[in-house]
Structure formats: C-alpha cells, structure tokens
CSV table of C-alpha atoms and ligand atoms in Angstrom, one decimal:
chain,number,residue,atom,x,y,z
A,246,ARG,CA,0.1,0.0,-0.1
A,247,GLY,CA,1.9,3.4,-1.2
A,248,ALA,CA,1.8,6.5,0.2
A,249,GLY,CA,-0.7,8.0,-2.4
A,250,THR,CA,-3.2,5.3,-1.3
A,251,ARG,CA,-2.9,6.3,2.4
A,252,ARG,CA,-3.1,10.3,1.7
A,253,LEU,CA,-6.3,9.4,-0.2
A,254,GLN,CA,-7.7,7.4,2.4
A,255,ALA,CA,-6.8,9.9,5.1
A,256,GLY,CA,-8.4,12.8,3.1
A,257,LEU,CA,-11.6,11.0,2.4
A,258,ARG,CA,-11.9,9.8,6.1
A,259,ALA,CA,-11.3,13.4,7.3
A,260,ALA,CA,-14.2,14.6,4.9
A,261,GLY,CA,-16.4,11.6,5.9
A,262,ARG,CA,-16.0,12.5,9.5
A,263,PHE,CA,-16.6,16.0,9.2
A,264,ASN,CA,-19.9,15.7,7.2
A,265,ALA,CA,-21.0,13.4,10.1
A,266,GLN,CA,-20.2,16.0,12.5
A,267,VAL,CA,-22.3,18.4,10.5
A,268,MET,CA,-25.3,16.3,10.6
A,269,ASP,CA,-24.8,15.8,14.2
A,270,PHE,CA,-24.8,19.4,14.7
A,271,ILE,CA,-28.1,20.0,12.7
A,272,ARG,CA,-30.0,17.1,14.1
A,273,PRO,CA,-31.3,18.9,17.3
A,274,HIS,CA,-32.5,21.6,15.0
A,275,VAL,CA,-34.7,19.4,12.7
A,276,ARG,CA,-37.9,19.7,14.4
A,277,GLU,CA,-41.6,21.0,14.3
A,278,GLY,CA,-41.8,24.7,13.6
A,279,VAL,CA,-38.0,25.4,11.9
A,280,SER,CA,-37.9,26.4,8.7
A,281,THR,CA,-35.8,24.4,6.0
A,282,GLY,CA,-34.2,28.1,5.2
A,283,GLU,CA,-33.1,28.1,8.9
A,284,LEU,CA,-31.7,24.8,8.7
A,285,ASP,CA,-29.5,25.6,5.6
A,286,ARG,CA,-28.2,28.9,7.2
A,287,LEU,CA,-27.0,26.9,10.2
A,288,VAL,CA,-25.3,24.4,8.3
A,289,HIS,CA,-23.8,27.0,6.0
A,290,GLU,CA,-22.4,29.0,9.0
A,291,TYR,CA,-21.2,25.7,10.8
A,292,THR,CA,-19.2,24.8,7.6
A,293,LEU,CA,-17.6,28.1,7.1
A,294,ASP,CA,-16.8,28.6,11.1
A,295,HIS,CA,-15.0,25.2,10.7
A,296,GLY,CA,-12.9,26.3,7.7
A,297,HIS,CA,-14.7,24.1,5.3
A,298,THR,CA,-16.5,24.6,1.9
A,299,PRO,CA,-20.3,23.8,1.1
A,300,ALA,CA,-20.2,21.7,-1.9
A,301,CYS,CA,-23.8,22.1,-3.2
A,302,LEU,CA,-23.9,26.0,-3.0
A,303,GLY,CA,-23.1,27.0,-6.7
A,304,TYR,CA,-22.7,23.4,-7.9
A,305,LYS,CA,-24.3,23.5,-11.5
A,306,GLY,CA,-26.1,26.8,-10.2
A,307,TYR,CA,-27.7,25.2,-7.2
A,308,PRO,CA,-28.7,28.1,-4.8
A,309,LYS,CA,-28.2,26.6,-1.3
A,310,THR,CA,-26.0,24.7,1.0
A,311,ILE,CA,-28.0,21.7,1.9
A,312,CYS,CA,-30.9,19.8,0.2
A,313,THR,CA,-34.0,19.5,2.3
A,314,SER,CA,-36.8,17.1,0.8
A,315,VAL,CA,-40.1,17.2,2.3
A,316,ASN,CA,-42.9,14.4,2.1
A,317,GLU,CA,-43.3,13.6,-1.6
A,318,VAL,CA,-40.0,15.3,-2.7
A,319,VAL,CA,-37.5,12.7,-3.7
A,320,CYS,CA,-34.5,14.7,-3.7
A,321,HIS,CA,-33.0,18.1,-4.3
A,322,GLY,CA,-35.5,20.1,-2.6
A,323,ILE,CA,-34.3,23.6,-2.0
A,324,PRO,CA,-34.5,25.0,1.6
A,325,ARG,CA,-36.9,28.0,1.9
A,326,ASP,CA,-37.8,30.5,4.8
A,327,ASP,CA,-41.5,29.9,4.1
A,328,GLU,CA,-41.5,26.0,4.4
A,329,ILE,CA,-42.1,25.3,7.9
A,330,LEU,CA,-41.7,21.7,9.2
A,331,ARG,CA,-45.0,20.4,10.8
A,332,SER,CA,-45.8,17.3,12.9
A,333,GLY,CA,-46.5,14.5,10.4
A,334,ASP,CA,-43.8,15.7,7.9
A,335,ILE,CA,-40.9,13.5,7.1
A,336,VAL,CA,-38.0,15.4,5.8
A,337,ASN,CA,-34.6,14.4,4.2
A,338,VAL,CA,-31.5,16.6,5.1
A,339,ASP,CA,-28.7,16.0,2.6
A,340,ILE,CA,-25.2,17.3,3.6
A,341,THR,CA,-22.1,17.7,1.3
A,342,THR,CA,-19.0,19.6,2.2
A,343,ILE,CA,-15.5,19.7,1.0
A,344,VAL,CA,-12.6,19.3,3.3
A,345,ASP,CA,-9.1,20.1,2.2
A,346,GLY,CA,-10.1,19.2,-1.4
A,347,TRP,CA,-12.1,15.9,-0.5
A,348,TYR,CA,-15.9,15.3,-0.8
A,349,GLY,CA,-18.1,13.6,1.9
A,350,ASP,CA,-21.9,13.0,1.3
A,351,LEU,CA,-24.6,11.7,3.8
A,352,SER,CA,-28.3,12.3,4.2
A,353,GLU,CA,-30.9,11.2,7.0
A,354,THR,CA,-34.7,11.2,6.8
A,355,PHE,CA,-36.3,12.9,9.9
A,356,LEU,CA,-39.7,12.2,11.3
A,357,ILE,CA,-41.3,15.4,12.5
A,358,GLY,CA,-43.6,14.9,15.6
A,359,ASP,CA,-46.2,12.2,15.1
A,360,VAL,CA,-45.9,10.6,11.9
A,361,SER,CA,-48.4,8.2,10.2
A,362,ASP,CA,-47.4,4.3,10.5
A,363,GLU,CA,-46.9,4.2,6.7
A,364,ALA,CA,-44.4,7.3,6.7
A,365,ARG,CA,-42.6,5.3,9.7
A,366,HIS,CA,-42.6,2.1,7.9
A,367,LEU,CA,-41.3,3.9,4.6
A,368,THR,CA,-38.4,5.7,6.6
A,369,GLN,CA,-37.5,2.3,8.5
A,370,VAL,CA,-37.4,0.2,5.1
A,371,THR,CA,-35.3,2.9,3.3
A,372,PHE,CA,-32.8,2.9,6.1
A,373,ASP,CA,-32.7,-0.8,6.5
A,374,SER,CA,-32.3,-1.0,2.5
A,375,LEU,CA,-29.1,1.3,2.7
A,376,PHE,CA,-27.5,-1.2,5.1
A,377,ALA,CA,-28.7,-4.2,2.9
A,378,GLY,CA,-26.8,-2.5,0.3
A,379,ILE,CA,-23.8,-1.8,2.3
A,380,ARG,CA,-23.4,-5.4,3.5
A,381,ALA,CA,-23.7,-6.5,0.0
A,382,CYS,CA,-20.3,-4.9,-0.8
A,383,GLU,CA,-17.6,-7.3,-1.0
A,384,PRO,CA,-14.1,-6.5,-1.9
A,385,HIS,CA,-13.5,-7.6,-5.4
A,386,GLY,CA,-17.4,-8.2,-5.7
A,387,ARG,CA,-19.7,-6.1,-8.2
A,388,VAL,CA,-21.6,-2.8,-8.2
A,389,PHE,CA,-24.6,-4.8,-9.3
A,390,ASP,CA,-24.6,-6.6,-5.9
A,391,ILE,CA,-25.7,-3.1,-4.1
A,392,GLY,CA,-28.4,-2.5,-6.3
A,393,ARG,CA,-30.0,-6.1,-6.3
A,394,ALA,CA,-29.8,-6.2,-2.5
A,395,ILE,CA,-31.5,-2.8,-2.0
A,396,PHE,CA,-34.1,-3.6,-4.6
A,397,GLU,CA,-35.0,-7.0,-3.2
A,398,TYR,CA,-35.1,-5.8,0.4
A,399,ALA,CA,-37.5,-2.9,-0.5
A,400,ARG,CA,-39.8,-4.7,-2.8
A,401,ALA,CA,-40.4,-7.4,-0.4
A,402,ARG,CA,-41.7,-4.9,2.1
A,403,GLY,CA,-43.8,-2.9,-0.1
A,404,PRO,CA,-41.9,0.5,-1.0
A,405,ASP,CA,-40.6,0.9,-4.8
A,406,VAL,CA,-37.1,2.0,-5.7
A,407,VAL,CA,-36.5,5.3,-7.6
A,408,GLN,CA,-34.3,4.6,-10.7
A,409,MET,CA,-33.7,8.0,-12.0
A,410,TYR,CA,-31.3,9.2,-9.3
A,411,GLN,CA,-28.5,6.9,-8.1
A,412,GLY,CA,-25.3,6.6,-5.7
A,413,HIS,CA,-21.9,7.8,-7.4
A,414,GLY,CA,-18.2,7.5,-7.0
A,415,ILE,CA,-17.0,10.5,-4.9
A,416,GLY,CA,-13.3,11.8,-4.0
A,417,ARG,CA,-11.9,15.0,-5.3
A,418,ASP,CA,-15.1,15.6,-7.4
A,419,PHE,CA,-18.7,15.6,-6.1
A,420,HIS,CA,-20.1,12.9,-8.6
A,421,GLN,CA,-17.5,10.6,-10.1
A,422,GLU,CA,-17.8,7.0,-11.9
A,423,PRO,CA,-19.2,4.5,-11.3
A,424,GLY,CA,-22.8,5.2,-11.0
A,425,ILE,CA,-24.5,3.1,-8.1
A,426,PRO,CA,-27.9,2.3,-9.0
A,427,HIS,CA,-30.4,1.2,-6.3
A,428,PHE,CA,-31.7,-1.5,-8.4
A,429,PRO,CA,-29.9,-4.4,-10.3
A,430,HIS,CA,-29.1,-2.7,-13.5
A,431,PRO,CA,-27.5,-5.0,-16.1
A,432,SER,CA,-24.7,-2.5,-16.9
A,433,THR,CA,-23.2,-2.7,-13.4
A,434,ARG,CA,-23.0,-6.5,-13.7
A,435,LYS,CA,-19.2,-6.3,-14.5
A,436,ILE,CA,-18.2,-3.3,-12.7
A,437,PRO,CA,-16.0,-4.3,-9.7
A,438,LEU,CA,-15.9,-3.1,-6.2
A,439,GLU,CA,-12.0,-2.9,-5.8
A,440,PRO,CA,-10.4,-1.9,-2.4
A,441,GLY,CA,-9.5,1.8,-2.3
A,442,MET,CA,-12.7,2.9,-4.5
A,443,CYS,CA,-15.0,5.4,-2.4
A,444,PHE,CA,-18.6,5.7,-3.5
A,445,THR,CA,-22.1,6.8,-2.0
A,446,ILE,CA,-25.0,4.6,-1.4
A,447,GLU,CA,-28.3,6.6,-1.1
A,448,PRO,CA,-31.5,4.7,-2.0
A,449,MET,CA,-34.6,6.6,-2.6
A,450,LEU,CA,-37.8,4.5,-1.8
A,451,ASN,CA,-41.4,5.7,-2.7
A,452,LEU,CA,-44.5,4.3,-0.8
A,453,GLY,CA,-46.3,4.4,-4.4
A,454,GLY,CA,-44.7,3.8,-7.7
A,455,TRP,CA,-40.9,4.3,-8.6
A,456,LYS,CA,-41.5,7.0,-11.2
A,457,THR,CA,-40.4,10.8,-10.5
A,458,ALA,CA,-41.7,13.9,-12.1
A,459,PRO,CA,-39.1,16.0,-14.1
A,460,ALA,CA,-37.4,18.5,-12.0
A,461,GLU,CA,-39.7,21.6,-11.4
A,462,ALA,CA,-39.6,25.1,-12.6
A,463,ASP,CA,-36.9,26.0,-9.7
A,464,GLY,CA,-34.6,23.4,-11.9
A,465,TRP,CA,-34.3,21.3,-8.8
A,466,THR,CA,-37.2,19.9,-6.9
A,467,VAL,CA,-37.9,16.3,-7.6
A,468,ARG,CA,-41.3,14.7,-6.6
A,469,THR,CA,-42.7,11.3,-6.9
A,470,GLU,CA,-44.8,11.2,-10.0
A,471,ASP,CA,-47.8,9.9,-7.9
A,472,GLY,CA,-47.6,12.3,-5.1
A,473,SER,CA,-46.8,9.5,-2.7
A,474,LEU,CA,-44.4,9.8,0.0
A,475,SER,CA,-40.6,9.3,-0.5
A,476,ALA,CA,-37.6,8.7,1.9
A,477,GLN,CA,-33.8,8.5,1.6
A,478,PHE,CA,-30.5,7.7,3.4
A,479,GLU,CA,-27.0,8.2,2.3
A,480,HIS,CA,-23.6,7.1,3.4
A,481,THR,CA,-20.3,7.7,1.8
A,482,ILE,CA,-18.4,4.1,1.7
A,483,LEU,CA,-14.8,3.3,1.4
A,484,MET,CA,-14.0,-0.1,0.0
A,485,THR,CA,-11.2,-1.8,1.6
A,486,GLU,CA,-9.7,-5.6,1.6
A,487,ASP,CA,-11.6,-6.0,4.7
A,488,GLY,CA,-15.0,-4.9,3.6
A,489,PRO,CA,-16.9,-1.8,3.4
A,490,GLU,CA,-15.9,1.2,5.8
A,491,ILE,CA,-18.7,3.7,6.4
A,492,LEU,CA,-16.9,7.3,6.3
A,493,THR,CA,-20.0,9.1,7.4
A,494,LEU,CA,-21.2,7.3,10.5
A,495,THR,CA,-22.4,10.1,12.9
A,496,THR,CA,-22.0,10.0,16.7
A,497,ASN,CA,-25.8,10.7,17.8
A,498,GLY,CA,-27.7,9.4,14.5
A,499,PRO,CA,-29.3,6.2,13.8
A,500,ARG,CA,-27.0,3.2,13.6
A,501,GLU,CA,-27.6,-0.2,11.8
A,502,GLY,CA,-30.5,-1.9,13.4
A,503,HIS,CA,-32.2,1.3,14.7
A,504,LYS,CA,-35.9,1.2,15.1
A,505,PHE,CA,-37.6,4.6,14.0
B,763,LIG,N1,-26.0,15.7,-2.2
B,763,LIG,C1,-26.5,15.0,-3.3
B,763,LIG,C2,-26.3,13.7,-3.6
B,763,LIG,O1,-26.3,12.9,-2.8
B,763,LIG,C3,-26.4,15.7,-4.5
B,763,LIG,C4,-27.1,17.2,-4.3
B,763,LIG,S1,-26.5,18.1,-5.8
B,763,LIG,C5,-27.3,19.7,-5.3
B,763,LIG,O2,-25.6,13.3,-4.5
B,763,LIG,F1,-26.7,20.5,-6.5
B,763,LIG,F2,-28.5,19.4,-5.5
B,763,LIG,F3,-27.1,19.9,-4.1
B,764,LIG,CO1,-24.7,11.5,-3.1
B,765,LIG,CO1,-26.1,13.6,-0.7
C-alpha cells in the first residue's frame, strides 16, 4: 500500500468524519416549527466556521448549502424560509461539504412529531435497505450486488425504488464514476468493487410507484410522479480489503439496526 493510497484514504476519512459531524450538529434543530431555510443557514455558518466549503452551493447553479426534501419530494429540495416543518412531515436533509479538497456526502430522513404508520414504515425500510446495500459490498465484488440487495429488500416490504437518481463515486469531485444504481441494472454486472474505491449509496424509496416527475420550474425539486411519500438515507463508503468502511457514521444518529 503506497503513500498515495494512504493520503487518499486519510483525506476521504477526514471529509466523511466532518460531514457526519455536521449532521450531528443540525440534528437537534430538525424539528416542528423550524424552516428549511433556517436549517440551511445553520449548516452554512457551521461549515464556514470550521474552515470548510459547502459543496452544493453554486454546484451547477444550485442556490443553497443543503438539500431538504419534504414528504413527496424525492431529492434536491431547495431550503426555503417559508417552508416550515410540521408534525407528520418527513424530511430528508442531505449534506455535502469539501474538506481539504475531499468530498463527503450523507443524508438522513427525519420524522417530525407524530407521523403516520406508513411514513414510519417507509423510513424504516429505506434506512434498512441502505444497510442491505452496504452489507452486499464485497471486496472484488460487483456494483450490481448493491442494487440487487437494496431492490430485493425494498420490494419484499412494499416500497418501490427510484431509478432516475443513483449513488456515485466520490473523492476529489462530487460525482464520479461509477454510478451506483439502487436496483439491479445490467450495466453494473461487470463493474468491480475494488479496495480503494469510494462511493455513495443513497437509496430513495417511494410508498407508491418508482417514477419521479421531471425537475420543477426551480430547476431542482424532484417529486414522486404519483404524489406518494418518499424517503432517503445516504452514506459515503470506502471499499477496503476487509469490506466496506462507512466514512460518514454519525455519533448521535441512527445506527444499523435502529428502530424508528
Ligand atoms: N448530495 C446530493 C447527492 O447525494 C447531490 C445534491 S446536488 C445539489 O448526490 F446540487 F442539488 F446540491
Ligand atoms: Co450523493
Ligand atoms: Co447527498
């Protein structure tokens, strides 16, 4: 193992750790009555105060620091001051910052106040499907194994799996090869999972069908086509000779096996 590999892994680990720390910072603020715009401001300030760089802000023209996707929003919801979280909502908070040139990327779905049984079920299955995908990662295995595991896990429990958006390689750039579909896409059958690879797994599951509407007039917000609820969780993963290492594990957030 050369010095270059060690440097790369140290950079990625530090970035993953800081992004997890940001999630731990924002978690207590994600509650009834707060606006998604306020959550964005808090993360923006926290990131700058620690000397790091928001990755989404200005990325392909994206206007904010985080993505906040409420209820039927699948991903890329833009935080707004007039969007107040209410009891019964579910909201995904997706955080990406750059630490010394390296990217880390994670998201969690939060239950606000009293949510319906079906919202809780969707969130649980989505969280567990992420870990089904992580546990399917084997050194010298295939990207295909990840999508197959997530898809089978989800479909056996009801929710459907979004196909239009996928996980991605990550490192010195935000989105790199390979794409990591959350369903068994034939094109990934031969793509190897080699030690040293770093990528995200970020399944989006819908209570209704898998289809998403095209991005809205704001250029970003993606909703389910049928208006059903959608949830998502994301981790950044480093493949090692010993198996997958989760770089974005939080201190206070849900761990594998958590019951919502
Ligand atoms: N963090 C998202 C992901 O998981 C990407 C957001 S891109 C943005 O890949 F521009 F919308 F911020
Ligand atoms: Co991502
Ligand atoms: Co993300």
